[in-house]
Short mmCIF file of C-alpha atoms in Angstrom, two decimals:
data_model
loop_
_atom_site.label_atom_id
_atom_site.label_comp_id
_atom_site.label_asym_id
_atom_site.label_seq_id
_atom_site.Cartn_x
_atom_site.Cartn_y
_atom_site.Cartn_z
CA UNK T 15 -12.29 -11.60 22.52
CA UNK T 16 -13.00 -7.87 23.19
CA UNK T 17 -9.98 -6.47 21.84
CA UNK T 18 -10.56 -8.18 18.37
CA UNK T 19 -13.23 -5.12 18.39
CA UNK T 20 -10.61 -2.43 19.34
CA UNK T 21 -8.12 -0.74 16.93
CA UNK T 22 -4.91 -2.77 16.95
CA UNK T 23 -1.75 -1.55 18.48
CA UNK T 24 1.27 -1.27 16.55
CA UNK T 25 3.28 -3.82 18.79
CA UNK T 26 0.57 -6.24 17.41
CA UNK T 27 -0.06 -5.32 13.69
CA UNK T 28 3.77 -4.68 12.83
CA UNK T 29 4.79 -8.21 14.01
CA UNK T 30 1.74 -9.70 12.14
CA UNK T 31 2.62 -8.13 8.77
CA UNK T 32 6.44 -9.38 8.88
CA UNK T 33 4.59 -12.47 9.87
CA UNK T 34 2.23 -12.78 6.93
CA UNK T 35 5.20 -11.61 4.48
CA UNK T 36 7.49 -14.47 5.96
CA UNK T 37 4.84 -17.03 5.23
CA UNK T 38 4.22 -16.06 1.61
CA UNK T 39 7.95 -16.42 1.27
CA UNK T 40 8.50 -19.72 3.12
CA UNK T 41 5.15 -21.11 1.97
CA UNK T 42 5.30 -19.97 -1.67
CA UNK T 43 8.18 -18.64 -2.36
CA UNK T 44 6.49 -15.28 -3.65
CA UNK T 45 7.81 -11.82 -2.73
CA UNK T 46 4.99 -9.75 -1.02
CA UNK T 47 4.11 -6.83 -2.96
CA UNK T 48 0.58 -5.65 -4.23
CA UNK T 49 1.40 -2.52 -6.89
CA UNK T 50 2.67 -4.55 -9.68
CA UNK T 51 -0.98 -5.89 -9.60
CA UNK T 52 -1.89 -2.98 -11.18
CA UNK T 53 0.42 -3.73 -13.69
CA UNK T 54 -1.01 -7.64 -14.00
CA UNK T 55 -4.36 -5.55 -14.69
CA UNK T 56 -3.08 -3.29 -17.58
CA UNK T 57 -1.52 -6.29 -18.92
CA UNK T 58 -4.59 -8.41 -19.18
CA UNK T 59 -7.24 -5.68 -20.50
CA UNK T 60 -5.09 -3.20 -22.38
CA UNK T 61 -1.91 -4.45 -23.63
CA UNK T 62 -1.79 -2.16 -26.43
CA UNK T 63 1.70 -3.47 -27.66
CA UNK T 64 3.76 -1.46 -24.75
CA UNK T 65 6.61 -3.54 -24.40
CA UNK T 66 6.43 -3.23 -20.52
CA UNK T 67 3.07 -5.04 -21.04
CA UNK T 68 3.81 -7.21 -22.63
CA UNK T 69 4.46 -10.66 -20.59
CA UNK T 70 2.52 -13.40 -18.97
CA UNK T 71 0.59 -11.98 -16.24
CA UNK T 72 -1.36 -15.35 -15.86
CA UNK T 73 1.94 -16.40 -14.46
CA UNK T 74 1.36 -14.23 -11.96
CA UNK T 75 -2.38 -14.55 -10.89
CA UNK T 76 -1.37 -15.65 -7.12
CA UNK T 77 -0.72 -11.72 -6.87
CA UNK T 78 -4.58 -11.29 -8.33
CA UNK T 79 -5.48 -13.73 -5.40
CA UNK T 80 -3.90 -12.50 -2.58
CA UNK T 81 -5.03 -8.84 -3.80
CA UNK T 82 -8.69 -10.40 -3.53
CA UNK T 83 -8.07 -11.48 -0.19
CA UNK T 84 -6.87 -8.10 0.82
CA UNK T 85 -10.61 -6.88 0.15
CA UNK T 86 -11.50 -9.47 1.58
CA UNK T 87 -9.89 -8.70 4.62
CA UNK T 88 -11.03 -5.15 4.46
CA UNK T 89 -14.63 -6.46 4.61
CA UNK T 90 -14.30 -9.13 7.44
CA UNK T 91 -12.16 -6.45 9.55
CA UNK T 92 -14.64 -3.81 9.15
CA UNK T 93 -17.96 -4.96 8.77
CA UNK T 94 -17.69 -8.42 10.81
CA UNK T 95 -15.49 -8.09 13.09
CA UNK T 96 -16.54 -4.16 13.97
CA UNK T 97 -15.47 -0.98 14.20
CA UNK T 98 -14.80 2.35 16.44
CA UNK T 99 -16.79 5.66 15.12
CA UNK T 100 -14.18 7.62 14.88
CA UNK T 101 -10.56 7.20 14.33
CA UNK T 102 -8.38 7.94 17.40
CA UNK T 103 -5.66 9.68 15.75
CA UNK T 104 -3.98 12.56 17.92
CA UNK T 105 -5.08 16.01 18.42
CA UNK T 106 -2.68 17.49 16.94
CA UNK T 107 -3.31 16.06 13.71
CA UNK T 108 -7.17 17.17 14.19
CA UNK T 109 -6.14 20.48 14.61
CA UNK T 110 -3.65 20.85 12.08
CA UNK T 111 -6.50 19.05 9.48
CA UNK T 112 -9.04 21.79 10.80
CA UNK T 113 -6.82 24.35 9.55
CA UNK T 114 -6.96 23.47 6.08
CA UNK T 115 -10.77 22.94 6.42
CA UNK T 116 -10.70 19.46 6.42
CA UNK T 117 -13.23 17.91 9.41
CA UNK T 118 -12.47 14.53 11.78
CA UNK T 119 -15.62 12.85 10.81
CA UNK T 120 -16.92 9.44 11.60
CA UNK T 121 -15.13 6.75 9.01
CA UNK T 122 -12.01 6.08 7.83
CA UNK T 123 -11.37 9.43 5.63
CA UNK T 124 -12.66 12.75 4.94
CA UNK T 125 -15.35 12.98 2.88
CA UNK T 126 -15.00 16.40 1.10
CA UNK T 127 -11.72 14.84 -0.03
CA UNK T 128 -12.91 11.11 -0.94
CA UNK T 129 -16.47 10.92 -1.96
CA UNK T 130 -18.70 10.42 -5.10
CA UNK T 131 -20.06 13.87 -4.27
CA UNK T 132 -16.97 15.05 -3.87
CA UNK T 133 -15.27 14.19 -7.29
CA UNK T 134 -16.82 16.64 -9.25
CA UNK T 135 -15.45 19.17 -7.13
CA UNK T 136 -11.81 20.36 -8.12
CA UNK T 137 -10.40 19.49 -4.48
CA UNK T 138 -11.92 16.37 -4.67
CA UNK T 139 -11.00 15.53 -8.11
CA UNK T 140 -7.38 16.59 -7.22
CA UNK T 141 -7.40 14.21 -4.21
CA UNK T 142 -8.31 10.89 -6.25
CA UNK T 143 -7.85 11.42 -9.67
CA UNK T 144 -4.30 12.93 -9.68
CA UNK T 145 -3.73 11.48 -6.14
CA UNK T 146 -4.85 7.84 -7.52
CA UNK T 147 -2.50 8.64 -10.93
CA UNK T 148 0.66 9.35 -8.90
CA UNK T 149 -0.10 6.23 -7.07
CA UNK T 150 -0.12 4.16 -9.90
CA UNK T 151 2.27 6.27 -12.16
CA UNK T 152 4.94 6.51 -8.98
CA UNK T 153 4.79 2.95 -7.75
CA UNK T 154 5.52 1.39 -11.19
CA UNK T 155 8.20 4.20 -11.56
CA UNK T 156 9.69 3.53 -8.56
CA UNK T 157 9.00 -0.49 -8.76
CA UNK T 158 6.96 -1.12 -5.83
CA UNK T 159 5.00 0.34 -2.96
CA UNK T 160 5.23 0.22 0.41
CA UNK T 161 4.92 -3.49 1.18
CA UNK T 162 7.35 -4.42 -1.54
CA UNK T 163 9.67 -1.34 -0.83
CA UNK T 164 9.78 -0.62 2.35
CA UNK T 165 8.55 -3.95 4.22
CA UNK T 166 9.66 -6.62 1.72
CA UNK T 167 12.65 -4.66 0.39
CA UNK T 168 14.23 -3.51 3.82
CA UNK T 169 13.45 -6.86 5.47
CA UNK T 170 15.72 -8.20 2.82
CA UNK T 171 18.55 -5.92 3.87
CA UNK T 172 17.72 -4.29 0.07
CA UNK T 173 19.61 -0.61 0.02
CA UNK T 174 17.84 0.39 -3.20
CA UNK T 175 14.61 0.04 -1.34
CA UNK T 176 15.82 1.99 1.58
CA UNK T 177 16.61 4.70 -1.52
CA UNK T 178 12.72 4.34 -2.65
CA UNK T 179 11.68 4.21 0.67
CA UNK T 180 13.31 7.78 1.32
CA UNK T 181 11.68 8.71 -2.31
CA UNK T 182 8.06 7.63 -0.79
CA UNK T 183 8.80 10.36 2.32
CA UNK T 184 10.20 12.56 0.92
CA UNK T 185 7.30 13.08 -1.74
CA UNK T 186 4.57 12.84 1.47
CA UNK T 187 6.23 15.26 3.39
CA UNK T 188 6.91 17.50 0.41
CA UNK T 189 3.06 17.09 -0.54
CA UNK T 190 1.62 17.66 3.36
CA UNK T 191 3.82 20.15 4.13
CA UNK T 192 4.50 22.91 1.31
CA UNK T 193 1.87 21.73 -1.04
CA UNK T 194 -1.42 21.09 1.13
CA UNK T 195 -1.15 24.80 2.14
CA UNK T 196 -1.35 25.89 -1.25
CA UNK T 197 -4.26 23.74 -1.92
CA UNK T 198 -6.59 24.42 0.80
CA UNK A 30 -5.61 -25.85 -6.07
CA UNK A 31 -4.18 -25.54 -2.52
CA UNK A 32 -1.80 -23.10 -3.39
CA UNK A 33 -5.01 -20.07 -4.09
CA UNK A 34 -6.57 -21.07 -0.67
CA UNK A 35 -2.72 -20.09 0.71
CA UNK A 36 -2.51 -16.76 -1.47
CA UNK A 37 -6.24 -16.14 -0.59
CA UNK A 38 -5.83 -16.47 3.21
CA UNK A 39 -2.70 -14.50 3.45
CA UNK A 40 -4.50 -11.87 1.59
CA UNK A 41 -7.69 -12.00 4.09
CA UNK A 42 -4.47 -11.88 7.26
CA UNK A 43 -3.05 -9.10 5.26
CA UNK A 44 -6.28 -7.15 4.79
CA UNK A 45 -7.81 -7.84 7.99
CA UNK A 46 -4.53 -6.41 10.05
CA UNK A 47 -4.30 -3.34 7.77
CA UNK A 48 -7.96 -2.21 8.36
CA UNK A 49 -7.56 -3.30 12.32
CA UNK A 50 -4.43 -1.14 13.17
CA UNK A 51 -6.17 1.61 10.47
CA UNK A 52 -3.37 1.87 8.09
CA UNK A 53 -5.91 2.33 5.74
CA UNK A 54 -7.39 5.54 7.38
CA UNK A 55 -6.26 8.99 5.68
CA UNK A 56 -6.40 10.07 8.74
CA UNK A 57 -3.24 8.33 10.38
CA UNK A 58 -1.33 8.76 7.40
CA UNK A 59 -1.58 12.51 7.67
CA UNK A 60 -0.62 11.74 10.89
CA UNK A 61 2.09 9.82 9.72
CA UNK A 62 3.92 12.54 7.75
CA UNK A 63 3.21 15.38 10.47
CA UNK A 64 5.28 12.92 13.12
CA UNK A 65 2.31 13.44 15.45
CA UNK A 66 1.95 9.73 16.60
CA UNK A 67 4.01 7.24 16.54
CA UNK A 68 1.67 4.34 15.43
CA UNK A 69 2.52 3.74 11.76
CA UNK A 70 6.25 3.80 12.49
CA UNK A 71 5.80 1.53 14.93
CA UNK A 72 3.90 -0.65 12.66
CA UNK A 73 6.33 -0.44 9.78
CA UNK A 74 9.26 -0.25 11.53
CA UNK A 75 8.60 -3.73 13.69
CA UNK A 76 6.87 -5.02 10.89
CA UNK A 77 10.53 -4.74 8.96
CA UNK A 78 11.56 -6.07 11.95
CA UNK A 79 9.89 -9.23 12.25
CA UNK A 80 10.43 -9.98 8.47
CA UNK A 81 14.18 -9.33 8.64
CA UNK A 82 14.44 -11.48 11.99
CA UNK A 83 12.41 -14.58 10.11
CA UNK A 84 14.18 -14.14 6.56
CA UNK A 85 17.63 -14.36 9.07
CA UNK A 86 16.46 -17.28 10.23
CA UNK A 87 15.39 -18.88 7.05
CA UNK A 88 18.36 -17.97 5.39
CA UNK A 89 20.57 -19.41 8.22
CA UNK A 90 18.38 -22.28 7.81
CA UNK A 91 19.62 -22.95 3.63
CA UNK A 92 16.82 -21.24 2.84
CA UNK A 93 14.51 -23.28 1.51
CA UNK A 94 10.55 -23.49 1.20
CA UNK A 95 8.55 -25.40 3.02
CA UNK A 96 8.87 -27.98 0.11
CA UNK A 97 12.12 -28.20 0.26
CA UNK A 98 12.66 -25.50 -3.25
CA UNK A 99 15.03 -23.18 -2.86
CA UNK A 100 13.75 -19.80 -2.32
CA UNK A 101 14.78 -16.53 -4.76
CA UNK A 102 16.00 -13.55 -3.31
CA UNK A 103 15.85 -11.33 -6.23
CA UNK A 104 18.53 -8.36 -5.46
CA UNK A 105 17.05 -5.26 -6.50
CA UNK A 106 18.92 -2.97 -8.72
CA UNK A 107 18.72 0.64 -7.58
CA UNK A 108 17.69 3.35 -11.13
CA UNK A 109 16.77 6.59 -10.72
CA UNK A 110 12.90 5.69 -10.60
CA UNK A 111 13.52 4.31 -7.29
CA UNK A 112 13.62 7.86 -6.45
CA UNK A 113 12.12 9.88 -8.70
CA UNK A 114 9.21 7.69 -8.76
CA UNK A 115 9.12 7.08 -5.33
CA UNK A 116 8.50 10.87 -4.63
CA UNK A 117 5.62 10.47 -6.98
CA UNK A 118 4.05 7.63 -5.27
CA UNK A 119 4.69 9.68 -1.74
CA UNK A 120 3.01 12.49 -3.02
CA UNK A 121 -0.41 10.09 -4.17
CA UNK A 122 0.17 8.45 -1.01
CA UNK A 123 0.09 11.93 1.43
CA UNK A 124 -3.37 13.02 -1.15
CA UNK A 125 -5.42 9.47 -1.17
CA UNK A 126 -4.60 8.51 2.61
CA UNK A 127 -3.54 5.32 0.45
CA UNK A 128 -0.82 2.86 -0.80
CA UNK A 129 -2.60 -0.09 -2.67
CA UNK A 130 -2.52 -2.68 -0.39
CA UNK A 131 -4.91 -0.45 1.44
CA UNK A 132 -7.16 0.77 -1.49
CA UNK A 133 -8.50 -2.79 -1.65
CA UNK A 134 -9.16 -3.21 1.73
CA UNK A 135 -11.04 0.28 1.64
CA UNK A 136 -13.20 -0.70 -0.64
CA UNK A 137 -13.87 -3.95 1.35
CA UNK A 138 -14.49 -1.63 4.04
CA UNK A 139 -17.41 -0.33 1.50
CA UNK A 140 -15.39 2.86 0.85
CA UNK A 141 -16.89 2.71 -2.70
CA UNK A 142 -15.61 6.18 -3.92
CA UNK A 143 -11.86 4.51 -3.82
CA UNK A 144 -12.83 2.68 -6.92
CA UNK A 145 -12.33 5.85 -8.51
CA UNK A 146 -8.62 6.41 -7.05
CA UNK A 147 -8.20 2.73 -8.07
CA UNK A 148 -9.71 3.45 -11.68
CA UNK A 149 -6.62 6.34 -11.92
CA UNK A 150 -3.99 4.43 -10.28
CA UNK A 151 -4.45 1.70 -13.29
CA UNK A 152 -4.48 4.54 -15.44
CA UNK A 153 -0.99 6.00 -14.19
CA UNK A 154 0.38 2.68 -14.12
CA UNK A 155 -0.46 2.48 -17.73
CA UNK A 156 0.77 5.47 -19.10
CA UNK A 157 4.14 4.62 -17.00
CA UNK A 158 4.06 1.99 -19.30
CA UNK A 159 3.68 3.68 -22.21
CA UNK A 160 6.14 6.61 -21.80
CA UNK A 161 9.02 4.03 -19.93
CA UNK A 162 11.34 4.61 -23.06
CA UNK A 163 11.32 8.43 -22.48
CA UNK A 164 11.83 8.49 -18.81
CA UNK A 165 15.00 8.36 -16.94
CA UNK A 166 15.96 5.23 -15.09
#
């Protein structure tokens, strides 16, 4: 049972995720996807009488569910089933990270970026406020994220998701590469 | 009744794997986008995989649910949001080390500041909403 404690490999999570999508779709015949939640939320607490909002979300509440589950997940994963002290990403990334000031510190992100403390700082407003905007703002745009996109949409053999999908790197590389260095 | 258990379960799989290979870490998805490992490639890429291999199958099989329904396959219809937005979403995603499946799991992880990034991703999804008639699709 020891390596239920370790960080999964890839050969084990990737498999497990086309796994869990599969089921929802033989199971219940519902398309994995978790942005348009955001979009069940607007539609229940502020309509407002935007067209786009208006619909019957209660129809679909199992998307409300399984996005309850997904924190649910996040608790028994971390907290339950336990955790390494630091992440093991590659030193590369460390030192390319410590350029911009940003430290490898115990957790899953960096604090100065993500942190209570840290929002009322301009670099850390920037990170979640416009960072959490463009997520929501982007995935509706685009119609989905990256499990309806590019793990949904391109297990269906879907080429306008492949098209997103290049949309969703081309924006990340864009942002880490040209605009990080103006940032920091 | 049965049917939330299902939802809810796949939701605890989903979350569960996503905080055990660390997708949800900022950390490996700067990682991601400098092509320094190749751990969340390998995870998306066999994750597409598996789902394409399966959806083969059921599809070979007449597709149907485990009921015996017939399953959609909704064909999605590329517009320029696909794109455009897309780039905007990759952007978010390369600042908040986040796509939403993830942000919930964080803050099951106790990452409590990610409420905040969740707070402005409803926010952005809302004025979306708003200015859809003015933006190009």
């Amino acid at each position: 049972m020891n390596f239920l404690y370790e960080p999964w490999p890839w050969y084990v999570a990737g498999p497990l995720i086309g796994i869990t999508l599969f089921l929802l779709l033989w199971v219940s015949n519902k398309n994995l996807g978790i942005s348009s939640s955001f979009r069940h939320v607007c539609a229940a607490c502020v309509p407002a009488n935007i067209s786009f909002l208006k619909y019957d979300w209660k129809a679909e509440k199992w998307n409300l569910i399984f996005v309850l589950g997904v924190f649910l997940g996040g608790v028994i994963a971390w907290n339950v089933i336990g955790h390494p002290e630091l992440i093991a990403i590659s030193d590369a990334t460390i030192r390319d990270i410590q350029k911009l000031g940003i430290s490898h510190e115990s957790g899953l992100l960096p604090s100065s970026l993500i942190s209570f403390e840290s929002f009322i700082t301009w670099q850390g407003f920037l990170f979640m406020a416009i960072g959490g905007f463009f997520v929501g703002f982007g995935t509706r745009y685009a119609g989905g994220c990256t499990s309806g996109h590019a793990i949904t949409g391109l297990s269906h053999l879907q080429w306008a998701s492949l098209l997103a999908v290049v949309g969703f790197f081309a924006g990340g590389l864009v942002m880490t590469h040209l605009i990080f260095p103006l940032i920091f | 009744m049965i049917r939330w258990f299902i939802y809810l379960f796949l939701g605890i799989l989903f979350g569960i794997i996503l905080t055990k290979s660390e997708v949800i870490s900022w950390y490996r998805i700067q990682e991601m986008f400098r092509f320094q490992s190749f751990h969340m490639y390998g995870i998306i890429g066999s994750a597409i995989f598996t789902g394409m291999v399966l959806i083969g199958l059921l599809k070979l099989n007449g597709g149907k649910a485990i009921d015996g329904t017939k399953i959609d396959f909704p064909k999605k219809v590329y517009n320029h949001g696909y794109i455009i937005g897309g780039s905007i979403f990759g952007m978010g995603w390369a600042m908040t080390g986040a796509c939403p499946g993830p942000l919930f799991a964080l803050v099951g992880a106790g990452v409590y500041p990610v409420l905040i990034i969740i707070l402005f991703a409803l926010i952005g999804t809302w004025v979306y909403s708003y200015f859809r008639p003015n933006l190009p699709h």
